[in-house]
PDB file of C-alpha atoms in Angstrom:
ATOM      1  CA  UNK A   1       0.000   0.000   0.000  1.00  0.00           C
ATOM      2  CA  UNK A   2       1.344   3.688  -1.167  1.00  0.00           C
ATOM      3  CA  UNK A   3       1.366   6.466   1.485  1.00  0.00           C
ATOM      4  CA  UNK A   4      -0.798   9.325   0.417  1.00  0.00           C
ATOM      5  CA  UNK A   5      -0.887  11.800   3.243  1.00  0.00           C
ATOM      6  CA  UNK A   6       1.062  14.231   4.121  1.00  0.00           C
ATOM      7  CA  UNK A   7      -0.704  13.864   7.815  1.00  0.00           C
ATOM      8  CA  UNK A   8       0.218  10.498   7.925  1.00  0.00           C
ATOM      9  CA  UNK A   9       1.943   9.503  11.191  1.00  0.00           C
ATOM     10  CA  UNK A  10       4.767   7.827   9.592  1.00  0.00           C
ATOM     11  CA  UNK A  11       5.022  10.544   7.299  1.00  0.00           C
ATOM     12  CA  UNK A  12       5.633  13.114   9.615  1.00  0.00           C
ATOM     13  CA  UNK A  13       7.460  11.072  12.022  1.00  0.00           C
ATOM     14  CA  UNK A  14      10.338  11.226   9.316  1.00  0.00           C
ATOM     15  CA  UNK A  15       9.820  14.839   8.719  1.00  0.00           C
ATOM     16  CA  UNK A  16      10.377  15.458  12.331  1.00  0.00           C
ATOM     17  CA  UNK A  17      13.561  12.837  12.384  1.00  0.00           C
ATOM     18  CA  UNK A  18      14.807  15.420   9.239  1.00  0.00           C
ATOM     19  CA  UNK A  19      14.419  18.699  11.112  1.00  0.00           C
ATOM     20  CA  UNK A  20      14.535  17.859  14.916  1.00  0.00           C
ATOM     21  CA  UNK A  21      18.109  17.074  16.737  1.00  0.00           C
ATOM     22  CA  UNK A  22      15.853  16.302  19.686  1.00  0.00           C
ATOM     23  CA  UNK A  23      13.900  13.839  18.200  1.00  0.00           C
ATOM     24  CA  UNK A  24      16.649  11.890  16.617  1.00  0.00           C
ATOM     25  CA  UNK A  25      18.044  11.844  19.924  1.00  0.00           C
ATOM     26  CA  UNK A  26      14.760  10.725  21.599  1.00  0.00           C
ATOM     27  CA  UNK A  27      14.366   8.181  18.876  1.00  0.00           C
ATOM     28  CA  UNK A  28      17.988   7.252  19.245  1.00  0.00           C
ATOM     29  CA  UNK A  29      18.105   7.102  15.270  1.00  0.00           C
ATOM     30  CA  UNK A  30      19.422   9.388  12.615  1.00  0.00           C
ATOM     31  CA  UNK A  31      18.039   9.441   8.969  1.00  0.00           C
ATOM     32  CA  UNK A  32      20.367   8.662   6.048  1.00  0.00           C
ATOM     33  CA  UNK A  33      19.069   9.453   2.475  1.00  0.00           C
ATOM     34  CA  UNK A  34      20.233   9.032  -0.967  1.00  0.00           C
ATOM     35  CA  UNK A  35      21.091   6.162  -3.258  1.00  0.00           C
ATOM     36  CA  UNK A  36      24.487   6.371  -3.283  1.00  0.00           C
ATOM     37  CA  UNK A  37      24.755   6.717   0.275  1.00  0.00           C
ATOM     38  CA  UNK A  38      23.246   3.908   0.873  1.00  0.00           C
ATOM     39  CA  UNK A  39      24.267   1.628  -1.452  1.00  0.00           C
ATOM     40  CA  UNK A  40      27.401   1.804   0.518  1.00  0.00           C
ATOM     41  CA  UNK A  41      25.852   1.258   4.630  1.00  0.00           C
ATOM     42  CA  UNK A  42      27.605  -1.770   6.020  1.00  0.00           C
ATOM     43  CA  UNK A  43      25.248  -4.917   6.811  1.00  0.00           C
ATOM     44  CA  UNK A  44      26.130  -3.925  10.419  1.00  0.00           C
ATOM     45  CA  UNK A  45      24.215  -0.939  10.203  1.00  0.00           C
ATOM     46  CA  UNK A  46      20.595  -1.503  12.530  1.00  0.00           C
ATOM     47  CA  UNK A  47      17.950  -0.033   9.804  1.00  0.00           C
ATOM     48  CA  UNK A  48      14.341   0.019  11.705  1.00  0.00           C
ATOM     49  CA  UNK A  49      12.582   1.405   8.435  1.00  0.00           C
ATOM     50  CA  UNK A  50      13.364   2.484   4.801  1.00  0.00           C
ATOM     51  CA  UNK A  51      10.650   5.240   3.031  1.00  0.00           C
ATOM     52  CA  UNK A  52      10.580   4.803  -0.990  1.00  0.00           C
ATOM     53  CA  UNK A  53       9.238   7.058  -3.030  1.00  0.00           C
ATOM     54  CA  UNK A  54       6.771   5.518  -5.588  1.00  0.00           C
ATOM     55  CA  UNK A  55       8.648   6.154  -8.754  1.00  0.00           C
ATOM     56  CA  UNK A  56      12.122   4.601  -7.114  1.00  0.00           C
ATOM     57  CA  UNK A  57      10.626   1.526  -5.685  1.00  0.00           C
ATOM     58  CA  UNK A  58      12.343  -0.992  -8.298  1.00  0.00           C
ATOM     59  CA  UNK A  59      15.453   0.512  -8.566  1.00  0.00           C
ATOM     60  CA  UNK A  60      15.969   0.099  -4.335  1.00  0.00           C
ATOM     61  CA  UNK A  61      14.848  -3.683  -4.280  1.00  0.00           C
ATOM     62  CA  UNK A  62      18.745  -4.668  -4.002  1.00  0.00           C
ATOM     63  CA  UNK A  63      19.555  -2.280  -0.938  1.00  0.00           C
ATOM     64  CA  UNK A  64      16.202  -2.931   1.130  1.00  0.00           C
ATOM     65  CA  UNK A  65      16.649  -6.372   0.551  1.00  0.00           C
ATOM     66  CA  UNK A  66      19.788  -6.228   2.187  1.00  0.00           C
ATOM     67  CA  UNK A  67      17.742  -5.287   5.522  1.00  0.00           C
ATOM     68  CA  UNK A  68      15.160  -8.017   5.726  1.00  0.00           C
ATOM     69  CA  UNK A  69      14.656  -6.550   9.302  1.00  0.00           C
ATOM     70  CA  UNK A  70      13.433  -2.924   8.156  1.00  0.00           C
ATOM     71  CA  UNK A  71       9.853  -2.022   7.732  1.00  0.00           C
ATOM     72  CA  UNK A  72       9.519  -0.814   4.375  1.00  0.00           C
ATOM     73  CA  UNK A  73       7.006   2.049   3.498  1.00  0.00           C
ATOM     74  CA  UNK A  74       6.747   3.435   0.135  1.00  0.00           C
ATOM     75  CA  UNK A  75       4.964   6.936  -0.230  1.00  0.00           C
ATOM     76  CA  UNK A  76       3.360   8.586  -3.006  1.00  0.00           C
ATOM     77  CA  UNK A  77       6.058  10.859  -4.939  1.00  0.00           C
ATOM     78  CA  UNK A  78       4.854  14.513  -3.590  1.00  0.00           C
ATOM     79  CA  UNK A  79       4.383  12.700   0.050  1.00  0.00           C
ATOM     80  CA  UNK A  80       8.053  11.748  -0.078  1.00  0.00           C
ATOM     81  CA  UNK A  81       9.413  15.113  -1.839  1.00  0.00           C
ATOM     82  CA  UNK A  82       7.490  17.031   1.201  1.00  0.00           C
ATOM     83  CA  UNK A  83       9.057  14.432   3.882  1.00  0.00           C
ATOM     84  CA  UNK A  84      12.783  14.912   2.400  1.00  0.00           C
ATOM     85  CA  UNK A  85      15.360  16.813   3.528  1.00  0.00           C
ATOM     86  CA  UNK A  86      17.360  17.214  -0.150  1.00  0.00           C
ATOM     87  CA  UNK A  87      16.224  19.584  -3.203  1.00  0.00           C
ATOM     88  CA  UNK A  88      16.216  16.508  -5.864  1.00  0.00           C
ATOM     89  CA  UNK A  89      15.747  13.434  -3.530  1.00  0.00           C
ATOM     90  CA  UNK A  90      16.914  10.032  -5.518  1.00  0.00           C
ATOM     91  CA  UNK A  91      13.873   8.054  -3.228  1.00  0.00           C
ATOM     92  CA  UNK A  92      15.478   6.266  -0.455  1.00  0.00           C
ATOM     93  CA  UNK A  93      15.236   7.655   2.799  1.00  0.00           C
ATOM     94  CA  UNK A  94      17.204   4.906   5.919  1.00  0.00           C
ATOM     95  CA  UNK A  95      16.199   5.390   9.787  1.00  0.00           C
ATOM     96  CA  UNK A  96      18.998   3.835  11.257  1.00  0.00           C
ATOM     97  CA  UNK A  97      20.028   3.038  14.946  1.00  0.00           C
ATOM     98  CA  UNK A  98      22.305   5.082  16.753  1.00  0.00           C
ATOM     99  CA  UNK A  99      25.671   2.428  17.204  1.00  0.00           C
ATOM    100  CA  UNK A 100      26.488   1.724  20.544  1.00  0.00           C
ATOM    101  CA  UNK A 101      29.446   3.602  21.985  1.00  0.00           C
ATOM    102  CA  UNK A 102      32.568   2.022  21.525  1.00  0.00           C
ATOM    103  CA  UNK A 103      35.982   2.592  23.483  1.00  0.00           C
ATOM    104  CA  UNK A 104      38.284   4.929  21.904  1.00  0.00           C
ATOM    105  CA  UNK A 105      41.869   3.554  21.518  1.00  0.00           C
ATOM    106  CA  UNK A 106      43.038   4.809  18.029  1.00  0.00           C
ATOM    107  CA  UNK A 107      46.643   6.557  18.218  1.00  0.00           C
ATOM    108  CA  UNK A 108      45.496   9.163  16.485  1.00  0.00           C
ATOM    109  CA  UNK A 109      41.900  10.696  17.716  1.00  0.00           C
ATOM    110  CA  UNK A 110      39.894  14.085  16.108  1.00  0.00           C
ATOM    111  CA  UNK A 111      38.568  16.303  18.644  1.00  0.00           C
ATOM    112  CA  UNK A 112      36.033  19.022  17.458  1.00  0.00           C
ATOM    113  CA  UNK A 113      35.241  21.884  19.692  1.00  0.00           C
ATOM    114  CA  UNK A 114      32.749  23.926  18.546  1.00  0.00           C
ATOM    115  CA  UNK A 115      33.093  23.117  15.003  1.00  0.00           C
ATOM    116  CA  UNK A 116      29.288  24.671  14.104  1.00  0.00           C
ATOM    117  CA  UNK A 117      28.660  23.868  10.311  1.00  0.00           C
ATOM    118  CA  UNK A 118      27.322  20.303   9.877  1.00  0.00           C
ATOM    119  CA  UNK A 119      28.366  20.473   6.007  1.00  0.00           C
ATOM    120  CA  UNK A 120      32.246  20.988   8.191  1.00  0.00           C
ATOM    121  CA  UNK A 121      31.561  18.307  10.367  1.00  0.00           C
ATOM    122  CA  UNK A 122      29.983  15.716   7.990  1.00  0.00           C
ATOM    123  CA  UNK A 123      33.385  16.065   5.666  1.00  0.00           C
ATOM    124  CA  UNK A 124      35.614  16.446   8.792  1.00  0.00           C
ATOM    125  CA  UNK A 125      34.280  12.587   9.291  1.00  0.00           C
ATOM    126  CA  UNK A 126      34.607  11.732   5.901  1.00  0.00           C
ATOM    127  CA  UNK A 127      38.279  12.135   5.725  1.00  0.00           C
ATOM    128  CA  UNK A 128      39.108  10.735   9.298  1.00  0.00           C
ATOM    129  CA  UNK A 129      37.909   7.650   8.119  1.00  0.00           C
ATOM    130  CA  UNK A 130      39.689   8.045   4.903  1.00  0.00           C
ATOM    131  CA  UNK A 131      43.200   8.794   6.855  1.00  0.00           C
ATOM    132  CA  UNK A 132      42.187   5.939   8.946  1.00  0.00           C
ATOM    133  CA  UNK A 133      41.139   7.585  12.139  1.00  0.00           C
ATOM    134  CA  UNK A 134      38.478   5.659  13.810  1.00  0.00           C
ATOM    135  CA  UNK A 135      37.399   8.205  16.787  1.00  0.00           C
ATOM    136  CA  UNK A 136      36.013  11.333  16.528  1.00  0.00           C
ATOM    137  CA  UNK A 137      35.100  13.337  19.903  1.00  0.00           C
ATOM    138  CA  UNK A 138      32.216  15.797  19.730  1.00  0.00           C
ATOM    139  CA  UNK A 139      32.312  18.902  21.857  1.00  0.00           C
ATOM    140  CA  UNK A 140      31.247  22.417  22.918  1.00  0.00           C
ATOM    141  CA  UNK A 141      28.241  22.987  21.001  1.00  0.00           C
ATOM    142  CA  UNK A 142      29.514  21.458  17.778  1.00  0.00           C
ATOM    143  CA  UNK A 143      26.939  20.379  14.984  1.00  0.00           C
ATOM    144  CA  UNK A 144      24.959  17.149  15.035  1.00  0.00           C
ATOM    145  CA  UNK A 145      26.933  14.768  13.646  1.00  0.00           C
ATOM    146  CA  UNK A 146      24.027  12.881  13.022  1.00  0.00           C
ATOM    147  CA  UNK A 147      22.075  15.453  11.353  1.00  0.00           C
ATOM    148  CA  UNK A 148      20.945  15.091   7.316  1.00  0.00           C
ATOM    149  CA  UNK A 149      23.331  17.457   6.071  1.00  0.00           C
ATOM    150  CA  UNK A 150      26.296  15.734   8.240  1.00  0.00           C
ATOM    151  CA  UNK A 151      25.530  12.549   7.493  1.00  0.00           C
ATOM    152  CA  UNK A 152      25.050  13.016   3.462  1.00  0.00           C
ATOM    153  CA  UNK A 153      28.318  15.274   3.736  1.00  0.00           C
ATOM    154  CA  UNK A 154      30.157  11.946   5.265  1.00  0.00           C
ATOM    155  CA  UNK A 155      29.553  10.322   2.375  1.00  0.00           C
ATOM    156  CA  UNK A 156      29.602   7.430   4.498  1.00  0.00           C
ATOM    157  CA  UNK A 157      31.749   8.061   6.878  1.00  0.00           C
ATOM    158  CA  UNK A 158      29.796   8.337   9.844  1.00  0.00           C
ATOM    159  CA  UNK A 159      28.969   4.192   9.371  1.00  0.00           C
ATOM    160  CA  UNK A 160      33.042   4.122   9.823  1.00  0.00           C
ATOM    161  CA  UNK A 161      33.879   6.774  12.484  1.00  0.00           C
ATOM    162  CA  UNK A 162      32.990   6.045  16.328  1.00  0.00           C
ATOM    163  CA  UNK A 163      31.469   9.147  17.442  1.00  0.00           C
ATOM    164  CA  UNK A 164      31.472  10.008  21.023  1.00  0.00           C
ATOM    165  CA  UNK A 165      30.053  12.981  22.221  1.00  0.00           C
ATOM    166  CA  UNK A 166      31.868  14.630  25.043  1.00  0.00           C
ATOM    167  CA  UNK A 167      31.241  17.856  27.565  1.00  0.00           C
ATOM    168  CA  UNK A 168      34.627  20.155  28.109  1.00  0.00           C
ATOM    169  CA  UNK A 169      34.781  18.936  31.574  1.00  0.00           C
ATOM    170  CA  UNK A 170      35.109  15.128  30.801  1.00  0.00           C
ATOM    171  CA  UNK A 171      37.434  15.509  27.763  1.00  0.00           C
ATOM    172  CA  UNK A 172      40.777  15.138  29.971  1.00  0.00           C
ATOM    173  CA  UNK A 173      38.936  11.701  31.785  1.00  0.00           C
ATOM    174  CA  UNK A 174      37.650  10.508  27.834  1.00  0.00           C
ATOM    175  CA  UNK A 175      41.210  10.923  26.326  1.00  0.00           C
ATOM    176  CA  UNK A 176      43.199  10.081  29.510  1.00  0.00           C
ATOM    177  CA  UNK A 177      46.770   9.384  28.314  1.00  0.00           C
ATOM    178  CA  UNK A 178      46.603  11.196  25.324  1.00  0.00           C
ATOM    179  CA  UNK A 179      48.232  14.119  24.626  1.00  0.00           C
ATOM    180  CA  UNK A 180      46.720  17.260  23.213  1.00  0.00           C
ATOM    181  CA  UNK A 181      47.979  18.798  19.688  1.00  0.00           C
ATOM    182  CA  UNK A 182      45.392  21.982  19.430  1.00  0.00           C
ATOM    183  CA  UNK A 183      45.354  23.791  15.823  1.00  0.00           C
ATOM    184  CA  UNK A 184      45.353  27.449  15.973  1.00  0.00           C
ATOM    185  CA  UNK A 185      47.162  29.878  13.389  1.00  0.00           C
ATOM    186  CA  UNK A 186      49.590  31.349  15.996  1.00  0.00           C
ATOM    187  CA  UNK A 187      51.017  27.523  16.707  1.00  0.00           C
ATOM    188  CA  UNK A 188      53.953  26.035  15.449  1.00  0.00           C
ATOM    189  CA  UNK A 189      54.866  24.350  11.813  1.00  0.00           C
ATOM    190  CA  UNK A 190      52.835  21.445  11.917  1.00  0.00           C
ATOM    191  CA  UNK A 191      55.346  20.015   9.339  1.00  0.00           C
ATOM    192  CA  UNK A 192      58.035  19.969  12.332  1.00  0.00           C
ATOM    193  CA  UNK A 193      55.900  17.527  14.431  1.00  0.00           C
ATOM    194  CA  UNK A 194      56.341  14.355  15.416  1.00  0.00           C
ATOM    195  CA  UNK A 195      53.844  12.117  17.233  1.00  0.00           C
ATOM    196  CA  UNK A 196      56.070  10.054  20.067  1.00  0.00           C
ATOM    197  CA  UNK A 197      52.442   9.243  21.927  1.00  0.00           C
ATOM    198  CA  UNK A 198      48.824   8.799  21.187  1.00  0.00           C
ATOM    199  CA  UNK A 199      47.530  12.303  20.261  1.00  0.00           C
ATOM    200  CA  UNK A 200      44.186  14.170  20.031  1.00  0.00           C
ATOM    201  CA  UNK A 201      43.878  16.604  17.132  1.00  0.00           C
ATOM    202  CA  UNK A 202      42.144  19.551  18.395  1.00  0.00           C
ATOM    203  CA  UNK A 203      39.986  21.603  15.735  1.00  0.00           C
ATOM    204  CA  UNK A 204      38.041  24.597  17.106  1.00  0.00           C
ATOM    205  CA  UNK A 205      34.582  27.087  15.511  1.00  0.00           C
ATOM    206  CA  UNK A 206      35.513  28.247  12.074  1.00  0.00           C
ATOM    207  CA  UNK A 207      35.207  32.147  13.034  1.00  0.00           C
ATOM    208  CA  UNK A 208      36.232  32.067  17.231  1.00  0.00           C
ATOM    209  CA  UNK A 209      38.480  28.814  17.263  1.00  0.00           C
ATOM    210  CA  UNK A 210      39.746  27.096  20.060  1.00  0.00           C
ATOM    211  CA  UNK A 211      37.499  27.213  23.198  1.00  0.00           C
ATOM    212  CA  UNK A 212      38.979  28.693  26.395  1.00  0.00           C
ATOM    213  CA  UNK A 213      39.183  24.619  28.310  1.00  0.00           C
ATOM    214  CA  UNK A 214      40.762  23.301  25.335  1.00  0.00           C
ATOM    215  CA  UNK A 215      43.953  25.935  25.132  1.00  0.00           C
ATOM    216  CA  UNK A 216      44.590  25.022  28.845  1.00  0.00           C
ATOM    217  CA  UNK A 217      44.621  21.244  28.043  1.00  0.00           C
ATOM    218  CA  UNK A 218      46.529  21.840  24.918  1.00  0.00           C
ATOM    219  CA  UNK A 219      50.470  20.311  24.831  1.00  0.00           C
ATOM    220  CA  UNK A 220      51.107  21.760  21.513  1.00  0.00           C
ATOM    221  CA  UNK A 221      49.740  24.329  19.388  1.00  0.00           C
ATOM    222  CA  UNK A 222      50.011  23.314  15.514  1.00  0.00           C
ATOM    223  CA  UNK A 223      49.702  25.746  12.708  1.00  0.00           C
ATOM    224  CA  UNK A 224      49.230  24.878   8.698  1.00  0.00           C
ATOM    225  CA  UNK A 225      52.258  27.508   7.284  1.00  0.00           C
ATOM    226  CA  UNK A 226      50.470  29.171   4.075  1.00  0.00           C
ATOM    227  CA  UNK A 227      52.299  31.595   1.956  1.00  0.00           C
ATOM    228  CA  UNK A 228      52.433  35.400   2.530  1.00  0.00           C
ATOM    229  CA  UNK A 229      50.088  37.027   1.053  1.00  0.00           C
ATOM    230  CA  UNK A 230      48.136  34.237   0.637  1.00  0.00           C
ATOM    231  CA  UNK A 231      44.546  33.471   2.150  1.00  0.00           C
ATOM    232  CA  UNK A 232      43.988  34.984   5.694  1.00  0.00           C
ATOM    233  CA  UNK A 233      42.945  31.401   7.041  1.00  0.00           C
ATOM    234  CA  UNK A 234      41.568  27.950   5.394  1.00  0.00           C
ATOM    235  CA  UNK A 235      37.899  26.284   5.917  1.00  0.00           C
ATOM    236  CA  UNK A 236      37.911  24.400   9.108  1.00  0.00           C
ATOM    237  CA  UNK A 237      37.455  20.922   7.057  1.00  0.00           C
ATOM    238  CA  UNK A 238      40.515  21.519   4.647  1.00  0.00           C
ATOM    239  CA  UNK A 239      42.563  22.803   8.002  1.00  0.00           C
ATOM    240  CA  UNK A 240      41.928  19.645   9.858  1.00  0.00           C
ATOM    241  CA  UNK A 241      42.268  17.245   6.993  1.00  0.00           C
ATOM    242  CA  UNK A 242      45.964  18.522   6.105  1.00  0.00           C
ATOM    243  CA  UNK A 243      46.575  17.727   9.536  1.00  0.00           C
ATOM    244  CA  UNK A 244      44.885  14.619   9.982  1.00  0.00           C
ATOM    245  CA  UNK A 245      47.291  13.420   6.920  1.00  0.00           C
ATOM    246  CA  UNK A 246      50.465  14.993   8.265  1.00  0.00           C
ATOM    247  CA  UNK A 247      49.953  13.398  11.869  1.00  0.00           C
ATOM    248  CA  UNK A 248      49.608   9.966  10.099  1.00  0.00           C
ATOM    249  CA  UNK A 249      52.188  10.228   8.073  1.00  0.00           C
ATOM    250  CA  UNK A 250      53.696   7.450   8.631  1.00  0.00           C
ATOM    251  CA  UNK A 251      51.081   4.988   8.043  1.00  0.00           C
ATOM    252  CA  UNK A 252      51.180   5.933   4.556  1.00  0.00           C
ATOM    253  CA  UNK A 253      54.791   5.888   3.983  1.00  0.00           C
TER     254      UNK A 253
END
């Protein structure tokens, strides 16, 4: 049976999942759209239900049927367009389990602290887990990681990455015996360091950077060197993912 209604409960339960950090957190779920996406979510992944829309309903057979679990509802084409959270949605929409939280014990961990932007956040996650970093901390008011525009902008990251979410207090008891390597413009040549211990990268708000807790934690303030008269300062995302690559270095050697 299609979905006609825009009223319907399901139907608005998604659009609420789409819009409302509080309900994805109530739910314990976040919402992952698009074909391509989701062509690539790991059997692991816990999928409670899949929306189709009408027109896509053959072309999705392979990944639904990948999730004999999920409950499947397919919605009329303008139900599903007024549900979505994408201009041109490609009519798969997944509402997937939050994983359970995992210990952190890679060598190499990503901090962000304050980072605001999800489209930032989503593509700060995308290349941890293509530098091979498998924890990222979430602090200080950050974006959802688990928000539409994160998630799409991980381009599948975030069913790699272990995300922990973290308050500034606990951060020093999270990341005990790590040491801190903050970014910040005044720091020095990031091309000069060397990691002798497990390290948490440190990436603050695009326009106000570090936070206040985090430069009094910090062991060593890291800088990107850029040209004079160059740019005044790079995008948060590019910052952090020159840095990822330098720090683990020598994994790719």
């Amino acid at each position: 049976m299609i979905i006609t209604a825009r009223s319907n409960e399901r139907v608005k339960f998604l659009r609420r999942l789409n819009n409302d950090k509080k309900a994805r957190k109530e739910s314990n779920v976040y919402v992952a759209e698009g074909l391509t996406l989701l062509s690539s979510m790991p059997k692991e992944c816990s999928v409670r239900y899949f929306f189709i829309r009408a027109s896509a309903e053959e072309k999705v057979k392979e990944i639904t049927g990948a999730f004999p679990d999920a409950e499947v509802f397919v919605l009329a084409n303008d139900v599903y367009d007024s549900a979505s959270d994408t201009v041109s949605p490609s009519g798969i929409t997944a509402v997937i389990d939050r994983p359970e939280k995992k210990i952190i014990c890679g060598d190499v961990v990503l901090v962000l602290d304050g980072v605001s932007d999800a489209g930032n956040v989503g593509t700060v996650i995308r290349t941890a887990a293509a530098a091979g970093i498998s924890d990222v901390v979430i602090m200080h008011s950050c974006a959802d990681p688990y928000s539409p525009k994160s998630v799409r902008a991980s381009m599948g990251g975030i069913f790699k990455i272990n995300v922990t979410e973290c308050d500034p207090d606990a951060i020093k008891e999270l990341l005990d015996g790590y040491s801190f390597a903050t970014l910040d413009m005044g720091g020095e040549n990031i091309f000069r360091f060397e990691k002798k211990k497990k390290t948490a990268l440190v990436v603050g708000n695009e326009a106000h950077g570090i936070s206040v807790e985090m430069r009094a934690l910090s062991d060593v303030t890291l800088a990107i060197p850029m040209v004079k008269d160059g740019v005044e300062s790079l995008n948060a995302a590019v910052a952090v993912g020159i840095a990822m690559y330098i720090i683990k270095k020598g994994d790719f050697l």
